[in-house]
Tab-separated table of C-alpha atoms and ligand atoms in Angstrom:
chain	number	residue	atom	x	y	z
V	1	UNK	CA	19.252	-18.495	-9.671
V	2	UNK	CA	17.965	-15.778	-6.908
V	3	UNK	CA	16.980	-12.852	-8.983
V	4	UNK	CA	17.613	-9.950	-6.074
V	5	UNK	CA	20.672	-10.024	-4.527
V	6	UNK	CA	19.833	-10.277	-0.792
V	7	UNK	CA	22.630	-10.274	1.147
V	8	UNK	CA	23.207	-11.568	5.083
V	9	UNK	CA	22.043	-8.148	6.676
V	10	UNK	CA	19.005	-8.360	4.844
V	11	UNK	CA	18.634	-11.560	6.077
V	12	UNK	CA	19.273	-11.018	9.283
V	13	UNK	CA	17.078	-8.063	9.267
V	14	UNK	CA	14.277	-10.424	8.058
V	15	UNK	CA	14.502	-12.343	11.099
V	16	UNK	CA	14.915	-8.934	13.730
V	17	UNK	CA	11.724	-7.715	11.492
V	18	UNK	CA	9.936	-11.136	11.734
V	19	UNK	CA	10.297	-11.628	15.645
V	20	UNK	CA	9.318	-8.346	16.097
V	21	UNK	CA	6.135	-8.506	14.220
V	22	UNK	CA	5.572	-12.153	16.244
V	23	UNK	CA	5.824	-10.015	19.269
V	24	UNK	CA	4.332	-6.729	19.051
V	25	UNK	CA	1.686	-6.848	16.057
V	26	UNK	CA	0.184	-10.371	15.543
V	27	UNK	CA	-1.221	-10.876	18.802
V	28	UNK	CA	-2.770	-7.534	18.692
V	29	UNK	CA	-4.502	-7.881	14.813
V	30	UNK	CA	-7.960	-9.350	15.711
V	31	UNK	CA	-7.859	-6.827	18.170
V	32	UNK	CA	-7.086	-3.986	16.283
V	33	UNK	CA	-9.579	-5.227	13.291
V	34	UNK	CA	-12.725	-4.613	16.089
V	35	UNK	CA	-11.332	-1.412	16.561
V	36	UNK	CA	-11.146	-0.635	13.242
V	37	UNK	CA	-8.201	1.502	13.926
V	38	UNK	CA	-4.120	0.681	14.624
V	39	UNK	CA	-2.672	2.322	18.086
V	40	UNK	CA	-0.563	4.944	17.178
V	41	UNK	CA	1.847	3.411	19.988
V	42	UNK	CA	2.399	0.591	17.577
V	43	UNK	CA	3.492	2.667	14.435
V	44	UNK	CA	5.873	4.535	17.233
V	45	UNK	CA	7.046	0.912	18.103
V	46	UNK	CA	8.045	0.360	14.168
V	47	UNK	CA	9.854	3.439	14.348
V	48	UNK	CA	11.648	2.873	16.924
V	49	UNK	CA	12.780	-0.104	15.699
V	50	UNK	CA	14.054	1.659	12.619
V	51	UNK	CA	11.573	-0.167	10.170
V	52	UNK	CA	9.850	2.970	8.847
V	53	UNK	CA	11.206	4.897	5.818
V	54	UNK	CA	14.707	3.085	6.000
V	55	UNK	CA	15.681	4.857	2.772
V	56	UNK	CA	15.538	8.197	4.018
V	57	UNK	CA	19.170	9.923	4.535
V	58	UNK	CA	20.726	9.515	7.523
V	59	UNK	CA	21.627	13.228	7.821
V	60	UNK	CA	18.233	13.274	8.852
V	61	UNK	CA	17.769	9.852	11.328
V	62	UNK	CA	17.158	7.623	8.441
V	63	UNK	CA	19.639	4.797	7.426
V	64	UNK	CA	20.069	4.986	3.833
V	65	UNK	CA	18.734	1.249	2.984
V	66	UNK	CA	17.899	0.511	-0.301
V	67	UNK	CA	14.568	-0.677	-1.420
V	68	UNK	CA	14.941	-4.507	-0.304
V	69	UNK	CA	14.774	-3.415	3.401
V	70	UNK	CA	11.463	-1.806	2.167
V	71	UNK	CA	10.309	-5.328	0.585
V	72	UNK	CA	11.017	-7.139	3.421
V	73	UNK	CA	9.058	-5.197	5.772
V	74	UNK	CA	6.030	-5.395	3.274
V	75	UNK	CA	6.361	-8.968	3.027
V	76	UNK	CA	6.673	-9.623	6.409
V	77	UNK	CA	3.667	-7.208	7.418
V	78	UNK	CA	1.666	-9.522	4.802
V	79	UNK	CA	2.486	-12.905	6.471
V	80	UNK	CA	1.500	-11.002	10.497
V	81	UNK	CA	-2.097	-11.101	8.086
V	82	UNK	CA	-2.621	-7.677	9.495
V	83	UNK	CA	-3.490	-4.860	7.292
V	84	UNK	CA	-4.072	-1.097	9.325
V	85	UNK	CA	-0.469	-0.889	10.022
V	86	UNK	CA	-0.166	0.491	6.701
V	87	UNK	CA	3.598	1.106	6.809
V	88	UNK	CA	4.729	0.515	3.517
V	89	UNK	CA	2.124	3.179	2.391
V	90	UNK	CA	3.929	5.763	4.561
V	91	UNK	CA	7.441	4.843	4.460
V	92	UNK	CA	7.362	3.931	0.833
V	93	UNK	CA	4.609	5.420	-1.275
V	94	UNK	CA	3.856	9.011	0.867
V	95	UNK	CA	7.096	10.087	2.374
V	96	UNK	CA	8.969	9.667	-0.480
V	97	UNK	CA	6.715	12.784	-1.804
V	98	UNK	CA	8.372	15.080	0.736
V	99	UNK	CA	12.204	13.305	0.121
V	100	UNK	CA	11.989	13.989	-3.720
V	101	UNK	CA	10.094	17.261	-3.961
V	102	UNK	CA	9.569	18.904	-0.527
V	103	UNK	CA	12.008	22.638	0.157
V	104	UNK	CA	15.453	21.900	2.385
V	105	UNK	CA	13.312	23.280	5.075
V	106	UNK	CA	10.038	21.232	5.010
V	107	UNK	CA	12.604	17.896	4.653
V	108	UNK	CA	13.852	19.080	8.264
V	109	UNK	CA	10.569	19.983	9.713
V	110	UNK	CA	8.720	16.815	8.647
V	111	UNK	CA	11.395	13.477	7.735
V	112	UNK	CA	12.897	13.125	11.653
V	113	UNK	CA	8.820	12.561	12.554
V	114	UNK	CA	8.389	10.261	9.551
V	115	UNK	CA	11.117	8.063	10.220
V	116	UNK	CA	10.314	7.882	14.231
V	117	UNK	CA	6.646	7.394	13.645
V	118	UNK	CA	5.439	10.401	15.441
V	119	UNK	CA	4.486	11.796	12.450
V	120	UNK	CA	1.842	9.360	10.112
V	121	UNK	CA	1.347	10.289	6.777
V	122	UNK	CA	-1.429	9.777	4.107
V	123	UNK	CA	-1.748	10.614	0.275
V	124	UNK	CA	-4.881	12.282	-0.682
V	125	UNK	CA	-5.792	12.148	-4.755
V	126	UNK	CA	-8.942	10.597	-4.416
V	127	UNK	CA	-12.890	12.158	-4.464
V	128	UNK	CA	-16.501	11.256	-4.362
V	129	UNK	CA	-16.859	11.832	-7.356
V	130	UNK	CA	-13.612	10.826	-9.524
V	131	UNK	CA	-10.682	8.286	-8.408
V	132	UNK	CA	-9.678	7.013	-11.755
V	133	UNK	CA	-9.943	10.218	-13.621
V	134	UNK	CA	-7.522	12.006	-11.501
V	135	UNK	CA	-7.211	14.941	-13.825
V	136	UNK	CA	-11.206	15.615	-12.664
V	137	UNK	CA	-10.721	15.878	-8.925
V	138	UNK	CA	-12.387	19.266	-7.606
V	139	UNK	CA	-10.359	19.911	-4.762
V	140	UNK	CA	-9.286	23.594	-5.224
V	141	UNK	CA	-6.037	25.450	-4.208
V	142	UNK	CA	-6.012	29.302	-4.611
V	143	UNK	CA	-2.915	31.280	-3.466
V	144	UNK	CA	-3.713	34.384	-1.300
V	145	UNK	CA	-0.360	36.009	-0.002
V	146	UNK	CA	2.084	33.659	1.396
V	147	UNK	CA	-0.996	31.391	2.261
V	148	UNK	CA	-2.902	28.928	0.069
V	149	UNK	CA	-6.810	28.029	0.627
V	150	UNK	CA	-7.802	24.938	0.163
V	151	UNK	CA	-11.386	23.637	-0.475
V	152	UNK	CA	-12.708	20.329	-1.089
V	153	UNK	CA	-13.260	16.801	-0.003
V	154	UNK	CA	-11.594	13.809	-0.424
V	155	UNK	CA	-12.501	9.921	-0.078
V	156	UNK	CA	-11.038	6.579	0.490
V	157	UNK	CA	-8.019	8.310	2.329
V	158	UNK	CA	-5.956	5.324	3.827
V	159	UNK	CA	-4.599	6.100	7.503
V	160	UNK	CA	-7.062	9.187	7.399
V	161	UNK	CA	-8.023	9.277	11.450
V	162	UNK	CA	-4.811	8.694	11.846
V	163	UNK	CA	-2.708	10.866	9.867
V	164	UNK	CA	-0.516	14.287	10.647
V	165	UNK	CA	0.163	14.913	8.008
V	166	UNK	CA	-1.267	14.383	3.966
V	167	UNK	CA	0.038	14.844	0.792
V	168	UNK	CA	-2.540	16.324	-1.018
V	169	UNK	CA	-4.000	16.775	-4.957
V	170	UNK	CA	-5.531	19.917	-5.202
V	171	UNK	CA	-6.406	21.902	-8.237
V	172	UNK	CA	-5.823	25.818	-8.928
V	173	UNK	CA	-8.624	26.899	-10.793
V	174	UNK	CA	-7.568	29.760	-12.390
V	175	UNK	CA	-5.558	27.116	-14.799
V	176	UNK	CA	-7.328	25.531	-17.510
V	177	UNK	CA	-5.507	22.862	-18.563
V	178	UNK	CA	-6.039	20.201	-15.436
V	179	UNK	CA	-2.937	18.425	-15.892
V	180	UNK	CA	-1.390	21.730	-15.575
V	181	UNK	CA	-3.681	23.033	-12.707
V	182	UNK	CA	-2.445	20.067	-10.273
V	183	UNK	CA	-0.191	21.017	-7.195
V	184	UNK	CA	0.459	18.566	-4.067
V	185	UNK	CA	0.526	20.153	-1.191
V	186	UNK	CA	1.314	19.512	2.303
V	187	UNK	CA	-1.200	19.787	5.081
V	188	UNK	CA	-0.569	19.574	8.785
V	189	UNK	CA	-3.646	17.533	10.799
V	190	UNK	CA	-5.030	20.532	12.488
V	191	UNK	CA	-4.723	23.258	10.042
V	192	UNK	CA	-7.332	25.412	10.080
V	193	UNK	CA	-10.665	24.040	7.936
V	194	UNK	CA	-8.672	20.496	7.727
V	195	UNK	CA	-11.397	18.015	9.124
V	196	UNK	CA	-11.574	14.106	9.311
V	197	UNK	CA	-14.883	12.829	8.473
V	198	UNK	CA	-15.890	9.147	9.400
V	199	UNK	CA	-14.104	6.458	9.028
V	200	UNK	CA	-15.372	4.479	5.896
V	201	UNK	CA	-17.051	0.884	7.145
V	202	UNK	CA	-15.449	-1.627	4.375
V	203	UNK	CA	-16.075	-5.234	3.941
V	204	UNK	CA	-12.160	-5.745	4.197
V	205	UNK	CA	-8.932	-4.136	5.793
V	206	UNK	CA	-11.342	-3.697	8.986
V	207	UNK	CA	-8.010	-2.377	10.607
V	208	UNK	CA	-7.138	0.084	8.320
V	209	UNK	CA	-8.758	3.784	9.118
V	210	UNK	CA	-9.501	4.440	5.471
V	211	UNK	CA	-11.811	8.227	6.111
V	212	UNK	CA	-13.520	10.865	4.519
V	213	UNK	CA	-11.416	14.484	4.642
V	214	UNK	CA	-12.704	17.828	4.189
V	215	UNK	CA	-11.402	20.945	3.504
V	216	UNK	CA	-13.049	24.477	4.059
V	217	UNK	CA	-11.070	27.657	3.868
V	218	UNK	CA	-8.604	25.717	5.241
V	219	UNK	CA	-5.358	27.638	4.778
V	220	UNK	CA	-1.804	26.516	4.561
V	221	UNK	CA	1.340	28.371	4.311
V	222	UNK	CA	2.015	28.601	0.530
V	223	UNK	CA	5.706	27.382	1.062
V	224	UNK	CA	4.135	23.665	1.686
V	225	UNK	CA	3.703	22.743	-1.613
V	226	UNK	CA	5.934	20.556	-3.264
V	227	UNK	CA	8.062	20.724	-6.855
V	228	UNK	CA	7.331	23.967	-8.708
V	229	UNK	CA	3.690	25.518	-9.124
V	230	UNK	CA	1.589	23.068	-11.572
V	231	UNK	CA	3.768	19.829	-11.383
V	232	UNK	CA	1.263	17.833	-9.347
V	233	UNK	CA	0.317	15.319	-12.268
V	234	UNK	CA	3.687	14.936	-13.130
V	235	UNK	CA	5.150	14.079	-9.701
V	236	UNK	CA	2.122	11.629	-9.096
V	237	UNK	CA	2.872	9.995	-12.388
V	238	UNK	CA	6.664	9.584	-11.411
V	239	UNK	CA	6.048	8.047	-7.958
V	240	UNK	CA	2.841	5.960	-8.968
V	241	UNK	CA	5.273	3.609	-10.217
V	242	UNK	CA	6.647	2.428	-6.824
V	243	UNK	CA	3.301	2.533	-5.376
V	244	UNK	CA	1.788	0.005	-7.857
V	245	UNK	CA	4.868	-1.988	-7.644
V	246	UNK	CA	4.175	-2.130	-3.898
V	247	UNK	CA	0.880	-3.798	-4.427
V	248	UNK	CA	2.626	-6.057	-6.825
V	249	UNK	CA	4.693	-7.179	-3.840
V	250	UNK	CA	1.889	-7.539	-1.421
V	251	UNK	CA	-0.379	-9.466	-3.851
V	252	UNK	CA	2.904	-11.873	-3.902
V	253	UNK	CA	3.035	-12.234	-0.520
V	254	UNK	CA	-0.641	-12.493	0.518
V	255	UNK	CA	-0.768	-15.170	-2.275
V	256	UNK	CA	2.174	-17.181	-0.935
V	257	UNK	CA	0.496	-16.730	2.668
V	258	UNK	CA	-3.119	-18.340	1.553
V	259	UNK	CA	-0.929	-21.081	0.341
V	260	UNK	CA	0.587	-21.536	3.046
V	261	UNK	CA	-2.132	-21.535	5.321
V	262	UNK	CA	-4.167	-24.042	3.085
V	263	UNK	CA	-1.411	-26.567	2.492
V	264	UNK	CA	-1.227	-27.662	6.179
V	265	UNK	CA	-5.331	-27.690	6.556
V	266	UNK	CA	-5.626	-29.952	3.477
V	267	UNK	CA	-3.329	-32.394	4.920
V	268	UNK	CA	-4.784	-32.442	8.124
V	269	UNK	CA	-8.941	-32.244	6.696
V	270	UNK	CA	-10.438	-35.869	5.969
V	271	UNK	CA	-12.872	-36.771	3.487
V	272	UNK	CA	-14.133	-40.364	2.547
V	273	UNK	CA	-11.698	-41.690	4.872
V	274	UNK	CA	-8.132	-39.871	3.630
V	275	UNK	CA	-6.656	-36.048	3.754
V	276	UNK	CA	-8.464	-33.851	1.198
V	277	UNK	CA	-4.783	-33.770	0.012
V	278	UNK	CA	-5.093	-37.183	-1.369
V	279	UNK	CA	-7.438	-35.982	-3.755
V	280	UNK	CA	-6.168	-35.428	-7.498
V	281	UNK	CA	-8.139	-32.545	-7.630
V	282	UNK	CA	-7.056	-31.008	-4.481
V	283	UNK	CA	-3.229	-31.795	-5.789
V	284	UNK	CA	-3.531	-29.925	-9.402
V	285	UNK	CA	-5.875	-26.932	-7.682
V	286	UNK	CA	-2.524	-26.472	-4.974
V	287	UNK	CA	0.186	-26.748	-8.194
V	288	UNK	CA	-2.158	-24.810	-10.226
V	289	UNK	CA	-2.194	-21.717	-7.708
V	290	UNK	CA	1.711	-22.798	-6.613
V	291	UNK	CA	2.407	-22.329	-10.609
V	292	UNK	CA	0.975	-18.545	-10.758
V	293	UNK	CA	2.502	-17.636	-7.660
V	294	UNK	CA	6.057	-18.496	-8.511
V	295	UNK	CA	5.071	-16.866	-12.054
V	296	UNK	CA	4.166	-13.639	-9.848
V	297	UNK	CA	7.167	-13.717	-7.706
V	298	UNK	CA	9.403	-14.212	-10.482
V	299	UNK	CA	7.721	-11.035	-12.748
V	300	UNK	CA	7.759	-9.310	-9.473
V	301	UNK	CA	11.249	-9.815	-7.984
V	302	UNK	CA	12.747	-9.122	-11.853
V	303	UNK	CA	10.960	-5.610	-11.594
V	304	UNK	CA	11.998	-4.765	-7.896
V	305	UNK	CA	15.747	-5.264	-9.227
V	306	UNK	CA	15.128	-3.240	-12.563
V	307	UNK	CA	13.511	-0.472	-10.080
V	308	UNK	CA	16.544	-0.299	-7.751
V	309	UNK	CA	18.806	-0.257	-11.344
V	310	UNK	CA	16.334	2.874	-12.061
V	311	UNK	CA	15.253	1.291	-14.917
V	312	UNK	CA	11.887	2.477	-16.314
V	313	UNK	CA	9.215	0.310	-15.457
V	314	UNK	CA	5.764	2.083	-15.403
V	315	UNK	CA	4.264	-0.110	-18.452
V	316	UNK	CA	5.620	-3.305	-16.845
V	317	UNK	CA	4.560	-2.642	-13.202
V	318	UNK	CA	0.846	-1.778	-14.517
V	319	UNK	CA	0.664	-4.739	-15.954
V	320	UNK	CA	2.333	-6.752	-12.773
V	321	UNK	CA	0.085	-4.514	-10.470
V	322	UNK	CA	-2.831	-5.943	-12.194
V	323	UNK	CA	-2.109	-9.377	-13.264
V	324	UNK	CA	-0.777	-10.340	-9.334
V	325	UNK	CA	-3.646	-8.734	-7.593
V	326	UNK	CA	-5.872	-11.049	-10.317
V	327	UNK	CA	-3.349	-13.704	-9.344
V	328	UNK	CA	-3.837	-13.139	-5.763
V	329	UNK	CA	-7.472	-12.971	-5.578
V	330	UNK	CA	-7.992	-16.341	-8.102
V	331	UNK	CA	-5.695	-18.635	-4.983
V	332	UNK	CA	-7.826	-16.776	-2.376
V	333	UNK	CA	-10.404	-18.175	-3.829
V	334	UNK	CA	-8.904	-21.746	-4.680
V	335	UNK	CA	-8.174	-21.546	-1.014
V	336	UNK	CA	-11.358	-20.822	0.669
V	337	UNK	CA	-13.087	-23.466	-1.837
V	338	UNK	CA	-10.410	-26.375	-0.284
V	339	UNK	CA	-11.026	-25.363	3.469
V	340	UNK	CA	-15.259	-26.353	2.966
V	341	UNK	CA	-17.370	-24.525	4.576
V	342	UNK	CA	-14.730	-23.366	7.436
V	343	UNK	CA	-12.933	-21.614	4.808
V	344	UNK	CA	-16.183	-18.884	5.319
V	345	UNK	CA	-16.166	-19.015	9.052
V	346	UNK	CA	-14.287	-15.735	10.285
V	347	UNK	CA	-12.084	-17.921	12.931
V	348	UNK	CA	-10.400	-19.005	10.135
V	349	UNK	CA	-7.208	-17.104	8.585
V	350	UNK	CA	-7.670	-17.768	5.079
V	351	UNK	CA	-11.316	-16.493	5.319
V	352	UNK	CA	-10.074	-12.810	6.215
V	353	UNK	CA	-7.045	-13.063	3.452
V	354	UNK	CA	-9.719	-13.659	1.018
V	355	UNK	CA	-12.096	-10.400	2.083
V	356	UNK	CA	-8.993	-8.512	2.486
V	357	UNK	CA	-7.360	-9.839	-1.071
V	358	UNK	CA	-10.401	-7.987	-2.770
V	359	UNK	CA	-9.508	-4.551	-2.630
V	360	UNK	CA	-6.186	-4.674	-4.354
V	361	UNK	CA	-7.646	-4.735	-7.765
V	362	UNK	CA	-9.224	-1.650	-7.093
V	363	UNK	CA	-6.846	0.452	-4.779
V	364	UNK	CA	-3.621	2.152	-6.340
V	365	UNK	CA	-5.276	2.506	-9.650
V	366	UNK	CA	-7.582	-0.006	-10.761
V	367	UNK	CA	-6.800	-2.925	-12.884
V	368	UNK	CA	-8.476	-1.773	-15.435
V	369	UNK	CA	-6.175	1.439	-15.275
V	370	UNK	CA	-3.648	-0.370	-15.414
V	371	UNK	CA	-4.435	-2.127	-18.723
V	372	UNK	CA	-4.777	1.502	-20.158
V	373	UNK	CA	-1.460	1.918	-19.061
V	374	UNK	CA	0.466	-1.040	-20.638
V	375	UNK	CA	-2.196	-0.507	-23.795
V	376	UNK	CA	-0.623	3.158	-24.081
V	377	UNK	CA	2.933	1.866	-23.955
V	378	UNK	CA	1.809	-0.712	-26.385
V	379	UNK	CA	0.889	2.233	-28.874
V	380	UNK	CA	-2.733	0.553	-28.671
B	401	FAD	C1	-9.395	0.469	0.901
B	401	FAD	C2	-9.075	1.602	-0.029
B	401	FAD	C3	-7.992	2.421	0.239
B	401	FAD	C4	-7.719	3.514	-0.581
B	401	FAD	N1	-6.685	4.376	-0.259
B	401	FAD	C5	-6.540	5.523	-0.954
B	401	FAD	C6	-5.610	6.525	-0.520
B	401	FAD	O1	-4.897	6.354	0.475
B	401	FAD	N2	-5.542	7.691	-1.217
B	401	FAD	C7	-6.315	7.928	-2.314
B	401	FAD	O2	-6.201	8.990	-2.903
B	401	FAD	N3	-7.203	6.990	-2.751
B	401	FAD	C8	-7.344	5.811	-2.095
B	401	FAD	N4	-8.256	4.878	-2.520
B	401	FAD	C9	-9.080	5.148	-3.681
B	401	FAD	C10	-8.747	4.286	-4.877
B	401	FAD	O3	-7.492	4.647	-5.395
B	401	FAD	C11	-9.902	4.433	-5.868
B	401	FAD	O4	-11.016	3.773	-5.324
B	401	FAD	C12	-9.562	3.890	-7.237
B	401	FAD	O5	-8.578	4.667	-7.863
B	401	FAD	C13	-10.812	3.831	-8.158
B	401	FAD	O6	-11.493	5.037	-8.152
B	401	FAD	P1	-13.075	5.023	-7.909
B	401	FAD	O7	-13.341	4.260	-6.665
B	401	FAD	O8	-13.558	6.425	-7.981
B	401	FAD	O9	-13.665	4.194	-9.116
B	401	FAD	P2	-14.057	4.763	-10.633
B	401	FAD	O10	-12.951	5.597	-11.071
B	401	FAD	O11	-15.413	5.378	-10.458
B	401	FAD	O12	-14.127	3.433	-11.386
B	401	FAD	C14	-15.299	2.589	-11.417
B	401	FAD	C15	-15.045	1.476	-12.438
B	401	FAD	O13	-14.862	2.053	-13.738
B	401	FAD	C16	-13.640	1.595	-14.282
B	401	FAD	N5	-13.023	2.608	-15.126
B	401	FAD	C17	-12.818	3.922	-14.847
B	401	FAD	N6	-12.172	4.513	-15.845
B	401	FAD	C18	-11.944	3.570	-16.795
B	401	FAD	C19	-11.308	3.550	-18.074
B	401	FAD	N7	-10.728	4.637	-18.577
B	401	FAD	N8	-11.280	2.386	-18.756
B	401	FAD	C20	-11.823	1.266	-18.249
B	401	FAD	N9	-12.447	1.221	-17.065
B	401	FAD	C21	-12.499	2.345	-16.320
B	401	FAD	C22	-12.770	1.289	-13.075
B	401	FAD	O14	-11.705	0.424	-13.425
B	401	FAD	C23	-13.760	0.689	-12.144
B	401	FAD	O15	-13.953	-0.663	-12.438
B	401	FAD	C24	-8.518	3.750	-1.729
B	401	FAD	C25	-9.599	2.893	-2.014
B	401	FAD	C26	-9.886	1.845	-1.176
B	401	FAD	C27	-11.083	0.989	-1.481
């Protein structure tokens, strides 16, 4: 039994979303991963094609999907094995920020760009010196008229060259208690003292502009913040479910990709006079990771239909957040180990999934984070 109820427009939007990728971003990937950087023109292709923030309201230019549109574009992103086009980030984990907590008026200023793709987006929580311990971060918001000023720095900011605009963590300091002193805030690329620093040089997600920010004096009309004054922590908390759950469907996906990409090479790859496939060992290691993925997809596809139910899921997605990233990384390496030697030559796919599989343990809270989650809900 199919756990999520696709129907035949979501199917047929797989397909208009899968041709479209085969067209306009997988013969571009290797390029863009030299560059280090995706063309904006290409995020203003997705948006014309309506793939970016389906869910927002059409009243203004969004469609109104519900969240499976969302999982098939990240699942068909995964399988283009491109990862700077970070649209599932935007459409899914950022704007939805300004659609739950941003004024009537900052909705209208700011969704029509989101949804088009003029406007990129980026969330900013993390600094150099705290990303776990968000309740630490430095970053400091003080009100002065109708004007905050913001001063800080921030780290590890995915789509940071690119971005126009961030949601950002800041702290007022005047309030003691930090879960109390956090505020998100919306700031414009070019406000003034808003500057992008370099773009971080990672051993993964070469295509994805992950930068340095920083913040000095920089002021912002006090009207962009978002939810009432000192409900940062709590609206981070809310939407940090959907983010994680995100991963969870990405770590899936990637998973079900290296599979696919090793299947075919063991068949074809002879050793001692037969496919490598012909080996028992080769056999249980392919079931083996074939086992855990289905386990994944199944935990994963359960949660994506309790989340559109709006069931609460924050324990259960920490725990599928960390166990499929785990998941994902243990076949990337069962993968790489079957291709021999060419399974660490760059040429080959599965050599790129596996750098670029790494990071997911650590980004959108680490694994470890998320085992202090669960352990909480637990009553540990
Ligand atoms: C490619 C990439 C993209 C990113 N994109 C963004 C983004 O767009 N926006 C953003 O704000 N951030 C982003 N991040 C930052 C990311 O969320 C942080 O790196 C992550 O939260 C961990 O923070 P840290 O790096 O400071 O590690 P630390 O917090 O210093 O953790 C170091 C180690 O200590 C462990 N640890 C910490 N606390 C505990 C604890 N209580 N119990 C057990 N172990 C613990 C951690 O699990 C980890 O293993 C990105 C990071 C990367 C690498």
């Amino acid at each position: 039994m199919e756990i999520l109820n696709y129907t035949e427009e979501h199917r047929i939007f797989r397909e208009t979303v899968r041709r479209f990728l085969e067209k306009e971003i997988t013969p571009y990937v290797d390029q863009w991963e030299e560059a280090g950087i995706v063309p904006r023109s290409a995020w203003k292709k997705m948006g014309e094609q309506g793939f970016l923030c389906m869910d927002i309201a059409e009243e203004y230019g969004g469609l109104g999907a519900d969240f499976l549109y969302s999982v098939i574009v990240c699942e068909e992103l995964v399988r283009t094995g491109n990862t700077g086009l970070a649209a599932n980030l935007h459409s899914d984990i950022v704007v939805p920020y300004i659609t739950s907590y941003a004024s009537e008026e900052l909705k209208q200023r700011y969704l029509p760009g989101c949804i088009s793709g003029d406007t990129i987006t980026a969330v900013a929580m993390t600094e150099p010196n705290t990303g776990s311990d968000l309740a630490s971060i430095r970053t400091s918001a003080v009100e002065d008229g109708d004007h905050v000023v913001i001063n800080g720095q921030k780290t590890f900011i995915s789509n940071g060259i690119n971005c126009d605009l961030l949601v950002l963590a800041a702290k007022d300091p005047a309030v003691e208690n930090p879960y109390q002193a956090m505020d998100l805030y919306l700031v414009e690329a070019g406000a003034p003292g808003f500057e992008k620093g370099r773009k971080i040089k990672k051993v993964g997600w070469h295509s994805q502009d992950t930068a340095e920010l920083f913040f000095s004096d920089c002021r912002i009309p006090k009207k962009n913040r978002l939810g009432s004054k000192g409900q940062g922590f709590v609206m981070l908390m809310e939407k940090l479910a959907q983010e994680r759950l995100i991963c969870a469907i990405m770590a899936v996906a990637a998973a079900e990709r290296m599979l696919q990409i090793t299947i075919p090479y063991c068949h074809q790859r002879t050793a001692f006079g037969k496919p490598i496939a012909k080996f028992q060992n080769t056999q249980f290691r392919i079931v083996e990771m074939a086992t855990e993925i289905k386990l994944g997809r199944t935990f994963v596809d359960k949660l994506i239909a309790d989340h559109m139910e709006g069931k609460q899921i924050v324990s259960e997605v920490a725990m599928a957040k960390y166990w499929t990233t785990d998941m994902a990384m243990r076949v990337a390496d069962g993968c790489v180990q079957l291709h021999g030697g060419y399974g660490y030559c760059e040429e080959y796919p599965i050599a790129r999934a596996w750098r670029d599989t790494r990071v997911m343990s650590i980004f959108a809270g680490t694994n470890e984070i998320m085992k202090t989650i669960a352990a909480r809900f637990m009553g540990l």
